[in-house]
Amino acid sequence: MKRTGFSQLSEDVMQNIFSRLPASAFSSAACVSKCWNIVCRRILTKPKFASALSLKPTLPDAAKEVLDKVLSEPIVPHFAIACIGNEFSLPATHELLTQKLGSRVPLITHTASGIIGADVTNNLQEVRWKSIDDDEDDDDSDSNGDSLLDRGIVLVIGFVPGLKVDAIPLLRTMTVPQIYLDGNFLMDIKDFTASFSDSESPAGIILFGVSCDSSTYTDRNIDMRLIMARMVYIGVVQHRQYPCGPGSFISRASLAFYEVLGAERHFLIVNGVGIKSGDPFLFYHSDSDTASSSCSGAYSDLATLKEESGLSCLPLRNGAPSSGEKEVFGGLIFSSYLRGETSNLNVESSPFHENFPEVPLAGVFCNGEIGRGSSSSISQEDDQANYARCCLHYHSTIYLVLSYTPPTSEH
């Protein structure tokens, strides 16, 4: 039988055509025939990252805009992260995205204090809203009286072949002590990792959470004038026992920060739980000006990482990377909403964007960030105190650089 029409096209031509299809049409094409499936698998041979930001005032319009953009190119979602304004319904957003992406895709939906990302016209934007804990009596509205404070969404989807991703919950309960919940959470992560690899340590963890309830902390040598300053924190090094196997535990140290809400006689009222009388602590005072000026240092660190690691920011075409050449395919930014002034345009994203201008990125403004410093600054020795101090910083911005090293020709 003589072949006619589309069946006569070479695989290179089909690959060029399929690489221009949106995600849904691409998935359908992969199911047509074995030949088409091979071509589609050739296109998606490396990790891929897609993100989009929308400030549409209604949830259906905003969700549709970001979904249309992230699914406009060939991609198979392996995970998704959505950060929204406080005026959008968290359950409704999660349901809308799940219906489109499928219930098998691990999805985290999070209420944020601001979002970072590129809109449908590829203009990079940083949008900060009021903290969800701030007063709600400010009159920030447009000519129609609609609030402009916290409506918007940034959506991230990732395709990471060979990497297993899942969402593991840690739920707060009033009946079970938090230390046991933390231990079970840690074991869930270890068990999930061990089920797919020879190691209990995952390649990476991203945490999203809410603040705890207030508690009282005491110390008779406190200078009560310190708590009058805005945004004062105490940092407490805490040692906790975590299960590392059946019937065995290991002690880990972490530096926990608690916001000082006020004082009564010799008592400090702080926002947090888990502190006991006698724990040593230090005061930390937030300085947003210093935090903003640190962006130049972040730019230098990312530039050094790019140079020392030989990272490329150029997108690989048609799934044909240079053998052994590393590529940055995405970036995530977690920034304090209190850093600097809101008039600074794209100040938090500029260190990443200027080093990797063609790489998709997305970010969120948080109420507090947890992040480890450069791995080169952490000693291989088990120095728990120094390790704890490098893990958490207030008014920080944390950059997660996603890179990929293609296999060499010998493999």
mmCIF file of C-alpha atoms in Angstrom:
data_model
loop_
_atom_site.group_PDB
_atom_site.id
_atom_site.type_symbol
_atom_site.label_atom_id
_atom_site.label_comp_id
_atom_site.label_asym_id
_atom_site.label_seq_id
_atom_site.Cartn_x
_atom_site.Cartn_y
_atom_site.Cartn_z
ATOM 1 C CA MET A 1 0.000 0.000 0.000
ATOM 2 C CA LYS A 2 1.323 3.369 -0.970
ATOM 3 C CA ARG A 3 1.845 5.790 1.922
ATOM 4 C CA THR A 4 0.295 9.186 1.480
ATOM 5 C CA GLY A 5 -0.180 12.364 3.481
ATOM 6 C CA PHE A 6 1.156 12.745 7.002
ATOM 7 C CA SER A 7 2.618 9.234 7.141
ATOM 8 C CA GLN A 8 5.220 10.213 4.539
ATOM 9 C CA LEU A 9 6.775 12.895 6.742
ATOM 10 C CA SER A 10 10.169 12.143 8.238
ATOM 11 C CA GLU A 11 10.566 11.836 11.999
ATOM 12 C CA ASP A 12 12.534 15.098 12.063
ATOM 13 C CA VAL A 13 9.636 16.960 10.441
ATOM 14 C CA MET A 14 7.115 15.339 12.795
ATOM 15 C CA GLN A 15 9.298 16.250 15.758
ATOM 16 C CA ASN A 16 9.328 19.868 14.619
ATOM 17 C CA ILE A 17 5.526 19.839 14.322
ATOM 18 C CA PHE A 18 4.833 18.030 17.607
ATOM 19 C CA SER A 19 7.175 20.336 19.524
ATOM 20 C CA ARG A 20 4.829 23.221 18.695
ATOM 21 C CA LEU A 21 1.674 21.533 19.998
ATOM 22 C CA PRO A 22 -0.030 22.475 23.266
ATOM 23 C CA ALA A 23 0.182 19.941 26.077
ATOM 24 C CA SER A 24 -3.251 18.354 25.540
ATOM 25 C CA ALA A 25 -2.793 17.871 21.772
ATOM 26 C CA PHE A 26 0.737 16.615 22.373
ATOM 27 C CA SER A 27 -0.528 13.968 24.822
ATOM 28 C CA SER A 28 -3.147 12.861 22.299
ATOM 29 C CA ALA A 29 -0.538 12.605 19.518
ATOM 30 C CA ALA A 30 1.617 10.364 21.708
ATOM 31 C CA CYS A 31 -1.258 7.855 21.832
ATOM 32 C CA VAL A 32 -1.901 7.664 18.061
ATOM 33 C CA SER A 33 0.777 5.141 17.115
ATOM 34 C CA LYS A 34 4.049 3.649 18.247
ATOM 35 C CA CYS A 35 5.951 5.820 15.751
ATOM 36 C CA TRP A 36 4.317 9.003 17.018
ATOM 37 C CA ASN A 37 4.926 7.968 20.626
ATOM 38 C CA ILE A 38 8.652 7.536 19.909
ATOM 39 C CA VAL A 39 8.800 11.034 18.388
ATOM 40 C CA CYS A 40 6.962 12.536 21.368
ATOM 41 C CA ARG A 41 9.240 10.780 23.850
ATOM 42 C CA ARG A 42 12.242 12.158 21.981
ATOM 43 C CA ILE A 43 10.901 15.703 22.484
ATOM 44 C CA LEU A 44 10.481 15.204 26.221
ATOM 45 C CA THR A 45 13.846 13.678 27.101
ATOM 46 C CA LYS A 46 14.930 16.352 29.585
ATOM 47 C CA PRO A 47 13.339 18.209 32.512
ATOM 48 C CA LYS A 48 11.044 21.085 31.683
ATOM 49 C CA PHE A 49 9.656 23.923 33.771
ATOM 50 C CA ALA A 50 6.716 26.209 32.982
ATOM 51 C CA SER A 51 5.216 29.061 34.990
ATOM 52 C CA ALA A 52 2.681 31.837 34.561
ATOM 53 C CA LEU A 53 1.290 34.740 36.572
ATOM 54 C CA SER A 54 -2.168 36.287 36.298
ATOM 55 C CA LEU A 55 -3.737 39.248 38.092
ATOM 56 C CA LYS A 56 -7.221 38.714 36.715
ATOM 57 C CA PRO A 57 -9.752 39.828 39.360
ATOM 58 C CA THR A 58 -11.823 36.606 39.275
ATOM 59 C CA LEU A 59 -10.569 33.140 40.087
ATOM 60 C CA PRO A 60 -11.938 31.370 36.961
ATOM 61 C CA ASP A 61 -10.344 33.951 34.643
ATOM 62 C CA ALA A 62 -7.023 33.952 36.499
ATOM 63 C CA ALA A 63 -6.852 30.150 36.652
ATOM 64 C CA LYS A 64 -7.684 29.828 32.959
ATOM 65 C CA GLU A 65 -5.023 32.367 31.986
ATOM 66 C CA VAL A 66 -2.195 30.629 33.848
ATOM 67 C CA LEU A 67 -3.312 27.162 32.778
ATOM 68 C CA ASP A 68 -3.492 28.189 29.129
ATOM 69 C CA LYS A 69 0.048 29.533 29.268
ATOM 70 C CA VAL A 70 1.785 26.691 31.143
ATOM 71 C CA LEU A 71 0.042 24.099 28.959
ATOM 72 C CA SER A 72 0.669 25.931 25.685
ATOM 73 C CA GLU A 73 3.762 23.803 24.934
ATOM 74 C CA PRO A 74 4.484 20.059 25.087
ATOM 75 C CA ILE A 75 4.790 19.023 28.726
ATOM 76 C CA VAL A 76 3.628 16.216 31.005
ATOM 77 C CA PRO A 77 3.037 17.664 34.502
ATOM 78 C CA HIS A 78 4.871 15.683 37.189
ATOM 79 C CA PHE A 79 4.093 18.260 39.895
ATOM 80 C CA ALA A 80 2.379 21.637 40.270
ATOM 81 C CA ILE A 81 2.601 24.525 42.749
ATOM 82 C CA ALA A 82 0.028 27.323 42.878
ATOM 83 C CA CYS A 83 0.316 30.445 45.047
ATOM 84 C CA ILE A 84 -2.736 32.700 45.296
ATOM 85 C CA GLY A 85 -3.944 35.881 46.923
ATOM 86 C CA ASN A 86 -5.982 35.727 50.105
ATOM 87 C CA GLU A 87 -9.196 36.799 48.341
ATOM 88 C CA PHE A 88 -9.178 33.697 46.141
ATOM 89 C CA SER A 89 -10.681 30.571 47.674
ATOM 90 C CA LEU A 90 -8.026 27.986 48.463
ATOM 91 C CA PRO A 91 -10.333 24.930 48.038
ATOM 92 C CA ALA A 92 -11.894 26.338 44.845
ATOM 93 C CA THR A 93 -8.477 27.054 43.326
ATOM 94 C CA HIS A 94 -7.222 23.594 44.193
ATOM 95 C CA GLU A 95 -10.304 21.988 42.653
ATOM 96 C CA LEU A 96 -10.074 24.036 39.443
ATOM 97 C CA LEU A 97 -6.424 23.142 38.911
ATOM 98 C CA THR A 98 -6.947 19.482 39.807
ATOM 99 C CA GLN A 99 -9.733 19.175 37.244
ATOM 100 C CA LYS A 100 -7.402 20.458 34.522
ATOM 101 C CA LEU A 101 -4.137 18.784 35.542
ATOM 102 C CA GLY A 102 -5.608 15.501 36.795
ATOM 103 C CA SER A 103 -5.891 14.041 40.262
ATOM 104 C CA ARG A 104 -2.642 12.066 39.906
ATOM 105 C CA VAL A 105 -0.463 15.155 39.608
ATOM 106 C CA PRO A 106 0.913 16.201 43.047
ATOM 107 C CA LEU A 107 -0.466 19.730 43.557
ATOM 108 C CA ILE A 108 0.257 22.185 46.359
ATOM 109 C CA THR A 109 -2.008 25.230 46.594
ATOM 110 C CA HIS A 110 -0.836 27.959 48.943
ATOM 111 C CA THR A 111 -2.126 31.349 50.112
ATOM 112 C CA ALA A 112 0.700 33.887 49.822
ATOM 113 C CA SER A 113 1.527 37.497 50.653
ATOM 114 C CA GLY A 114 2.601 38.170 47.074
ATOM 115 C CA ILE A 115 3.651 36.470 43.861
ATOM 116 C CA ILE A 116 6.525 36.644 41.368
ATOM 117 C CA GLY A 117 6.425 35.517 37.763
ATOM 118 C CA ALA A 118 5.940 36.311 34.084
ATOM 119 C CA ASP A 119 2.466 37.128 32.758
ATOM 120 C CA VAL A 120 1.016 36.006 29.430
ATOM 121 C CA THR A 121 3.004 38.726 27.626
ATOM 122 C CA ASN A 122 6.214 37.461 29.316
ATOM 123 C CA ASN A 123 6.580 40.616 31.409
ATOM 124 C CA LEU A 124 8.189 39.804 34.751
ATOM 125 C CA GLN A 125 6.183 41.085 37.730
ATOM 126 C CA GLU A 126 6.546 41.162 41.489
ATOM 127 C CA VAL A 127 3.269 41.787 43.304
ATOM 128 C CA ARG A 128 3.156 42.256 47.073
ATOM 129 C CA TRP A 129 -0.068 42.317 49.020
ATOM 130 C CA LYS A 130 -0.782 42.981 52.629
ATOM 131 C CA SER A 131 0.110 40.159 54.948
ATOM 132 C CA ILE A 132 -2.892 37.985 55.704
ATOM 133 C CA ASP A 133 -2.275 38.890 59.345
ATOM 134 C CA ASP A 134 -2.494 42.672 58.730
ATOM 135 C CA ASP A 135 -5.539 44.789 59.495
ATOM 136 C CA GLU A 136 -8.234 44.756 56.833
ATOM 137 C CA ASP A 137 -9.536 48.295 57.238
ATOM 138 C CA ASP A 138 -7.230 49.921 54.654
ATOM 139 C CA ASP A 139 -9.103 51.305 51.659
ATOM 140 C CA ASP A 140 -7.052 50.098 48.703
ATOM 141 C CA SER A 141 -9.458 49.741 45.800
ATOM 142 C CA ASP A 142 -9.990 50.705 42.188
ATOM 143 C CA SER A 143 -12.638 53.007 40.739
ATOM 144 C CA ASN A 144 -15.259 50.240 41.005
ATOM 145 C CA GLY A 145 -14.517 49.653 44.650
ATOM 146 C CA ASP A 146 -12.883 46.270 44.011
ATOM 147 C CA SER A 147 -9.940 45.411 46.232
ATOM 148 C CA LEU A 148 -6.553 45.413 44.559
ATOM 149 C CA LEU A 149 -4.784 43.892 47.507
ATOM 150 C CA ASP A 150 -4.625 40.161 47.056
ATOM 151 C CA ARG A 151 -6.145 38.821 43.879
ATOM 152 C CA GLY A 152 -3.826 36.869 41.625
ATOM 153 C CA ILE A 153 -2.160 33.544 41.049
ATOM 154 C CA VAL A 154 1.198 32.172 39.983
ATOM 155 C CA LEU A 155 1.263 28.575 38.743
ATOM 156 C CA VAL A 156 4.288 26.329 38.274
ATOM 157 C CA ILE A 157 4.338 22.919 36.624
ATOM 158 C CA GLY A 158 7.382 20.719 36.194
ATOM 159 C CA PHE A 159 8.337 17.710 34.117
ATOM 160 C CA VAL A 160 11.209 15.801 35.696
ATOM 161 C CA PRO A 161 11.807 12.395 34.073
ATOM 162 C CA GLY A 162 13.402 9.939 36.463
ATOM 163 C CA LEU A 163 12.481 11.977 39.540
ATOM 164 C CA LYS A 164 9.588 10.902 41.778
ATOM 165 C CA VAL A 165 7.584 13.745 43.350
ATOM 166 C CA ASP A 166 4.772 13.614 45.897
ATOM 167 C CA ALA A 167 2.961 15.921 48.324
ATOM 168 C CA ILE A 168 3.161 14.746 51.961
ATOM 169 C CA PRO A 169 0.933 16.541 54.523
ATOM 170 C CA LEU A 170 1.836 17.510 58.077
ATOM 171 C CA LEU A 171 -1.425 18.349 59.831
ATOM 172 C CA ARG A 172 -1.662 20.158 63.147
ATOM 173 C CA THR A 173 -3.776 18.432 65.803
ATOM 174 C CA MET A 174 -4.687 19.341 69.363
ATOM 175 C CA THR A 175 -4.594 15.740 70.628
ATOM 176 C CA VAL A 176 -1.225 14.454 69.365
ATOM 177 C CA PRO A 177 1.996 16.234 70.515
ATOM 178 C CA GLN A 178 3.719 18.104 67.701
ATOM 179 C CA ILE A 179 7.004 16.261 68.217
ATOM 180 C CA TYR A 180 5.354 12.944 67.279
ATOM 181 C CA LEU A 181 3.730 14.528 64.242
ATOM 182 C CA ASP A 182 7.132 15.870 63.165
ATOM 183 C CA GLY A 183 8.635 12.418 63.588
ATOM 184 C CA ASN A 184 5.893 10.733 61.569
ATOM 185 C CA PHE A 185 6.267 13.404 58.878
ATOM 186 C CA LEU A 186 9.990 12.701 58.663
ATOM 187 C CA MET A 187 9.421 8.959 58.456
ATOM 188 C CA ASP A 188 6.828 9.448 55.695
ATOM 189 C CA ILE A 189 9.442 11.331 53.662
ATOM 190 C CA LYS A 190 12.087 8.671 54.284
ATOM 191 C CA ASP A 191 9.714 5.832 53.426
ATOM 192 C CA PHE A 192 8.615 7.522 50.198
ATOM 193 C CA THR A 193 12.224 8.154 49.146
ATOM 194 C CA ALA A 194 13.366 4.636 50.028
ATOM 195 C CA SER A 195 10.512 3.112 48.007
ATOM 196 C CA PHE A 196 12.018 4.538 44.796
ATOM 197 C CA SER A 197 15.754 4.571 45.506
ATOM 198 C CA ASP A 198 18.545 3.118 47.611
ATOM 199 C CA SER A 199 18.638 6.213 49.828
ATOM 200 C CA GLU A 200 16.328 7.622 52.494
ATOM 201 C CA SER A 201 17.412 11.168 51.677
ATOM 202 C CA PRO A 202 15.346 12.956 49.004
ATOM 203 C CA ALA A 203 16.915 15.100 46.293
ATOM 204 C CA GLY A 204 15.049 18.125 47.620
ATOM 205 C CA ILE A 205 12.189 19.251 49.858
ATOM 206 C CA ILE A 206 9.910 22.290 49.514
ATOM 207 C CA LEU A 207 7.844 23.160 52.596
ATOM 208 C CA PHE A 208 4.683 25.253 52.771
ATOM 209 C CA GLY A 209 3.076 26.007 56.117
ATOM 210 C CA VAL A 210 1.211 28.387 58.384
ATOM 211 C CA SER A 211 2.277 29.978 61.655
ATOM 212 C CA CYS A 212 1.610 28.310 65.001
ATOM 213 C CA ASP A 213 -0.393 29.621 67.952
ATOM 214 C CA SER A 214 1.018 32.076 70.467
ATOM 215 C CA SER A 215 2.785 30.898 73.594
ATOM 216 C CA THR A 216 4.584 32.481 76.517
ATOM 217 C CA TYR A 217 8.326 32.457 77.134
ATOM 218 C CA THR A 218 10.026 33.650 80.312
ATOM 219 C CA ASP A 219 13.430 35.050 81.265
ATOM 220 C CA ARG A 220 14.106 37.428 84.181
ATOM 221 C CA ASN A 221 17.022 39.224 82.471
ATOM 222 C CA ILE A 222 15.033 40.580 79.529
ATOM 223 C CA ASP A 223 15.269 44.268 78.682
ATOM 224 C CA MET A 224 11.583 45.009 78.120
ATOM 225 C CA ARG A 225 12.402 48.034 75.935
ATOM 226 C CA LEU A 226 13.534 45.661 73.179
ATOM 227 C CA ILE A 227 10.035 44.410 72.518
ATOM 228 C CA MET A 228 8.862 47.911 71.629
ATOM 229 C CA ALA A 229 10.788 47.735 68.337
ATOM 230 C CA ARG A 230 8.852 46.553 65.313
ATOM 231 C CA MET A 231 9.296 42.919 64.248
ATOM 232 C CA VAL A 232 11.575 41.598 67.008
ATOM 233 C CA TYR A 233 12.299 37.867 67.103
ATOM 234 C CA ILE A 234 14.012 35.495 69.471
ATOM 235 C CA GLY A 235 16.107 32.672 68.033
ATOM 236 C CA VAL A 236 16.193 29.458 70.052
ATOM 237 C CA VAL A 237 18.390 26.453 69.216
ATOM 238 C CA GLN A 238 16.185 23.442 69.824
ATOM 239 C CA HIS A 239 17.191 19.775 69.984
ATOM 240 C CA ARG A 240 14.534 17.299 68.970
ATOM 241 C CA GLN A 241 14.391 13.524 68.772
ATOM 242 C CA TYR A 242 13.364 12.150 65.397
ATOM 243 C CA PRO A 243 12.735 8.478 64.583
ATOM 244 C CA CYS A 244 15.302 7.012 62.214
ATOM 245 C CA GLY A 245 14.092 3.431 62.275
ATOM 246 C CA PRO A 246 12.066 0.981 64.343
ATOM 247 C CA GLY A 247 12.618 1.888 67.994
ATOM 248 C CA SER A 248 15.588 4.208 67.314
ATOM 249 C CA PHE A 249 15.846 8.004 67.403
ATOM 250 C CA ILE A 250 18.379 10.645 66.431
ATOM 251 C CA SER A 251 18.843 14.124 67.898
ATOM 252 C CA ARG A 252 18.818 17.094 65.525
ATOM 253 C CA ALA A 253 19.346 20.780 66.256
ATOM 254 C CA SER A 254 17.528 23.604 64.524
ATOM 255 C CA LEU A 255 17.347 27.349 65.056
ATOM 256 C CA ALA A 256 13.704 28.310 65.508
ATOM 257 C CA PHE A 257 12.628 31.958 65.250
ATOM 258 C CA TYR A 258 9.620 33.289 67.139
ATOM 259 C CA GLU A 259 8.095 36.734 66.728
ATOM 260 C CA VAL A 260 7.838 38.725 69.960
ATOM 261 C CA LEU A 261 4.239 39.931 70.290
ATOM 262 C CA GLY A 262 4.517 41.709 73.639
ATOM 263 C CA ALA A 263 5.516 41.379 77.279
ATOM 264 C CA GLU A 264 3.974 41.143 80.718
ATOM 265 C CA ARG A 265 6.273 41.631 83.689
ATOM 266 C CA HIS A 266 9.034 39.037 83.260
ATOM 267 C CA PHE A 267 7.217 37.193 80.470
ATOM 268 C CA LEU A 268 7.648 37.467 76.732
ATOM 269 C CA ILE A 269 4.618 36.605 74.623
ATOM 270 C CA VAL A 270 5.841 35.051 71.378
ATOM 271 C CA ASN A 271 4.183 33.624 68.311
ATOM 272 C CA GLY A 272 5.042 29.940 68.465
ATOM 273 C CA VAL A 273 5.067 26.750 70.488
ATOM 274 C CA GLY A 274 7.739 24.372 71.689
ATOM 275 C CA ILE A 275 9.856 26.733 73.825
ATOM 276 C CA LYS A 276 10.506 25.744 77.430
ATOM 277 C CA SER A 277 11.769 27.771 80.366
ATOM 278 C CA GLY A 278 15.554 27.891 80.496
ATOM 279 C CA ASP A 279 16.168 27.691 76.759
ATOM 280 C CA PRO A 280 18.957 30.141 75.770
ATOM 281 C CA PHE A 281 17.995 32.625 73.082
ATOM 282 C CA LEU A 282 19.129 35.719 71.189
ATOM 283 C CA PHE A 283 17.130 38.709 69.962
ATOM 284 C CA TYR A 284 16.897 39.355 66.210
ATOM 285 C CA HIS A 285 15.631 42.627 64.774
ATOM 286 C CA SER A 286 14.396 42.788 61.193
ATOM 287 C CA ASP A 287 16.147 45.246 58.880
ATOM 288 C CA SER A 288 14.445 45.482 55.487
ATOM 289 C CA ASP A 289 16.971 47.999 54.093
ATOM 290 C CA THR A 290 19.851 45.614 54.699
ATOM 291 C CA ALA A 291 17.786 42.800 53.233
ATOM 292 C CA SER A 292 17.165 44.713 50.005
ATOM 293 C CA SER A 293 20.807 45.685 49.617
ATOM 294 C CA SER A 294 21.732 42.001 49.826
ATOM 295 C CA CYS A 295 20.371 41.462 46.306
ATOM 296 C CA SER A 296 23.759 42.440 44.876
ATOM 297 C CA GLY A 297 25.320 39.655 46.921
ATOM 298 C CA ALA A 298 22.727 37.204 45.629
ATOM 299 C CA TYR A 299 23.508 38.273 42.067
ATOM 300 C CA SER A 300 27.207 37.615 42.638
ATOM 301 C CA ASP A 301 26.531 34.228 44.223
ATOM 302 C CA LEU A 302 24.359 33.148 41.296
ATOM 303 C CA ALA A 303 26.914 34.449 38.803
ATOM 304 C CA THR A 304 29.631 32.461 40.590
ATOM 305 C CA LEU A 305 27.429 29.365 40.567
ATOM 306 C CA LYS A 306 26.849 29.825 36.852
ATOM 307 C CA GLU A 307 30.571 30.218 36.132
ATOM 308 C CA GLU A 308 31.930 27.490 38.417
ATOM 309 C CA SER A 309 29.322 24.911 37.424
ATOM 310 C CA GLY A 310 29.464 25.660 33.718
ATOM 311 C CA LEU A 311 25.724 26.214 33.689
ATOM 312 C CA SER A 312 24.009 27.285 30.498
ATOM 313 C CA CYS A 313 20.901 29.462 30.474
ATOM 314 C CA LEU A 314 20.090 28.811 26.809
ATOM 315 C CA PRO A 315 17.053 26.570 26.282
ATOM 316 C CA LEU A 316 17.824 23.288 24.546
ATOM 317 C CA ARG A 317 16.088 22.912 21.205
ATOM 318 C CA ASN A 318 14.131 19.849 20.117
ATOM 319 C CA GLY A 319 15.447 17.721 22.962
ATOM 320 C CA ALA A 320 18.999 17.751 21.587
ATOM 321 C CA PRO A 321 21.325 18.970 24.370
ATOM 322 C CA SER A 322 25.062 19.144 24.024
ATOM 323 C CA SER A 323 26.546 16.046 25.599
ATOM 324 C CA GLY A 324 27.522 16.658 29.222
ATOM 325 C CA GLU A 325 26.615 20.381 29.193
ATOM 326 C CA LYS A 326 24.602 21.497 32.203
ATOM 327 C CA GLU A 327 21.454 23.507 31.705
ATOM 328 C CA VAL A 328 19.369 25.599 34.087
ATOM 329 C CA PHE A 329 15.747 24.890 33.204
ATOM 330 C CA GLY A 330 13.884 26.704 35.992
ATOM 331 C CA GLY A 331 14.032 28.728 39.168
ATOM 332 C CA LEU A 332 11.910 29.181 42.292
ATOM 333 C CA ILE A 333 12.073 32.226 44.574
ATOM 334 C CA PHE A 334 10.868 32.442 48.173
ATOM 335 C CA SER A 335 11.057 35.994 49.529
ATOM 336 C CA SER A 336 9.916 37.804 52.661
ATOM 337 C CA TYR A 337 7.092 40.238 51.933
ATOM 338 C CA LEU A 338 8.763 42.715 54.307
ATOM 339 C CA ARG A 339 11.956 43.074 52.269
ATOM 340 C CA GLY A 340 12.524 46.646 51.088
ATOM 341 C CA GLU A 341 9.891 48.942 49.610
ATOM 342 C CA THR A 342 7.042 47.880 47.343
ATOM 343 C CA SER A 343 8.133 50.549 44.840
ATOM 344 C CA ASN A 344 11.234 48.515 43.998
ATOM 345 C CA LEU A 345 10.340 46.819 40.718
ATOM 346 C CA ASN A 346 11.428 43.201 40.339
ATOM 347 C CA VAL A 347 14.224 43.658 42.864
ATOM 348 C CA GLU A 348 13.932 40.106 44.243
ATOM 349 C CA SER A 349 13.809 38.330 40.876
ATOM 350 C CA SER A 350 16.538 40.398 39.198
ATOM 351 C CA PRO A 351 19.534 38.388 40.564
ATOM 352 C CA PHE A 352 18.167 35.202 39.003
ATOM 353 C CA HIS A 353 16.673 36.766 35.866
ATOM 354 C CA GLU A 354 19.822 38.701 34.966
ATOM 355 C CA ASN A 355 22.006 35.606 35.296
ATOM 356 C CA PHE A 356 19.549 33.291 33.524
ATOM 357 C CA PRO A 357 17.415 35.613 31.360
ATOM 358 C CA GLU A 358 15.691 32.952 29.251
ATOM 359 C CA VAL A 359 14.874 30.565 32.068
ATOM 360 C CA PRO A 360 11.276 30.344 33.414
ATOM 361 C CA LEU A 361 10.976 31.393 37.031
ATOM 362 C CA ALA A 362 8.256 31.841 39.617
ATOM 363 C CA GLY A 363 8.171 32.942 43.207
ATOM 364 C CA VAL A 364 6.159 33.788 46.260
ATOM 365 C CA PHE A 365 6.320 36.401 49.017
ATOM 366 C CA CYS A 366 6.126 34.654 52.387
ATOM 367 C CA ASN A 367 5.665 35.496 56.060
ATOM 368 C CA GLY A 368 8.887 33.651 56.878
ATOM 369 C CA GLU A 369 11.420 31.562 54.968
ATOM 370 C CA ILE A 370 13.491 28.546 55.870
ATOM 371 C CA GLY A 371 16.559 27.921 53.765
ATOM 372 C CA ARG A 372 20.023 26.443 54.014
ATOM 373 C CA GLY A 373 23.006 28.540 53.042
ATOM 374 C CA SER A 374 25.497 27.601 50.350
ATOM 375 C CA SER A 375 26.451 23.943 50.612
ATOM 376 C CA SER A 376 30.103 24.954 50.459
ATOM 377 C CA SER A 377 29.717 26.836 53.741
ATOM 378 C CA ILE A 378 28.486 23.757 55.642
ATOM 379 C CA SER A 379 31.158 21.620 57.238
ATOM 380 C CA GLN A 380 31.033 17.908 56.649
ATOM 381 C CA GLU A 381 31.429 17.469 60.374
ATOM 382 C CA ASP A 382 28.305 17.213 62.506
ATOM 383 C CA ASP A 383 28.465 20.730 63.951
ATOM 384 C CA GLN A 384 24.846 21.027 64.951
ATOM 385 C CA ALA A 385 25.001 24.571 66.297
ATOM 386 C CA ASN A 386 26.578 26.052 63.163
ATOM 387 C CA TYR A 387 24.276 23.962 60.973
ATOM 388 C CA ALA A 388 21.226 25.278 62.790
ATOM 389 C CA ARG A 389 22.263 28.905 62.441
ATOM 390 C CA CYS A 390 22.561 28.696 58.666
ATOM 391 C CA CYS A 391 19.061 27.316 58.148
ATOM 392 C CA LEU A 392 16.723 30.218 58.882
ATOM 393 C CA HIS A 393 16.941 33.958 58.235
ATOM 394 C CA TYR A 394 14.252 36.590 58.513
ATOM 395 C CA HIS A 395 13.676 39.046 55.659
ATOM 396 C CA SER A 396 15.517 36.711 53.339
ATOM 397 C CA THR A 397 15.145 35.665 49.727
ATOM 398 C CA ILE A 398 15.930 32.068 48.857
ATOM 399 C CA TYR A 399 16.701 31.038 45.270
ATOM 400 C CA LEU A 400 16.237 27.451 44.131
ATOM 401 C CA VAL A 401 18.119 26.849 40.878
ATOM 402 C CA LEU A 402 16.934 23.803 38.911
ATOM 403 C CA SER A 403 19.595 22.352 36.621
ATOM 404 C CA TYR A 404 20.055 19.285 34.458
ATOM 405 C CA THR A 405 23.132 17.448 33.160
ATOM 406 C CA PRO A 406 22.472 15.427 29.997
ATOM 407 C CA PRO A 407 24.062 11.970 29.796
ATOM 408 C CA THR A 408 27.327 11.726 27.912
ATOM 409 C CA SER A 409 27.540 10.013 24.533
ATOM 410 C CA GLU A 410 29.157 6.954 26.155
ATOM 411 C CA HIS A 411 25.963 6.386 28.129
#
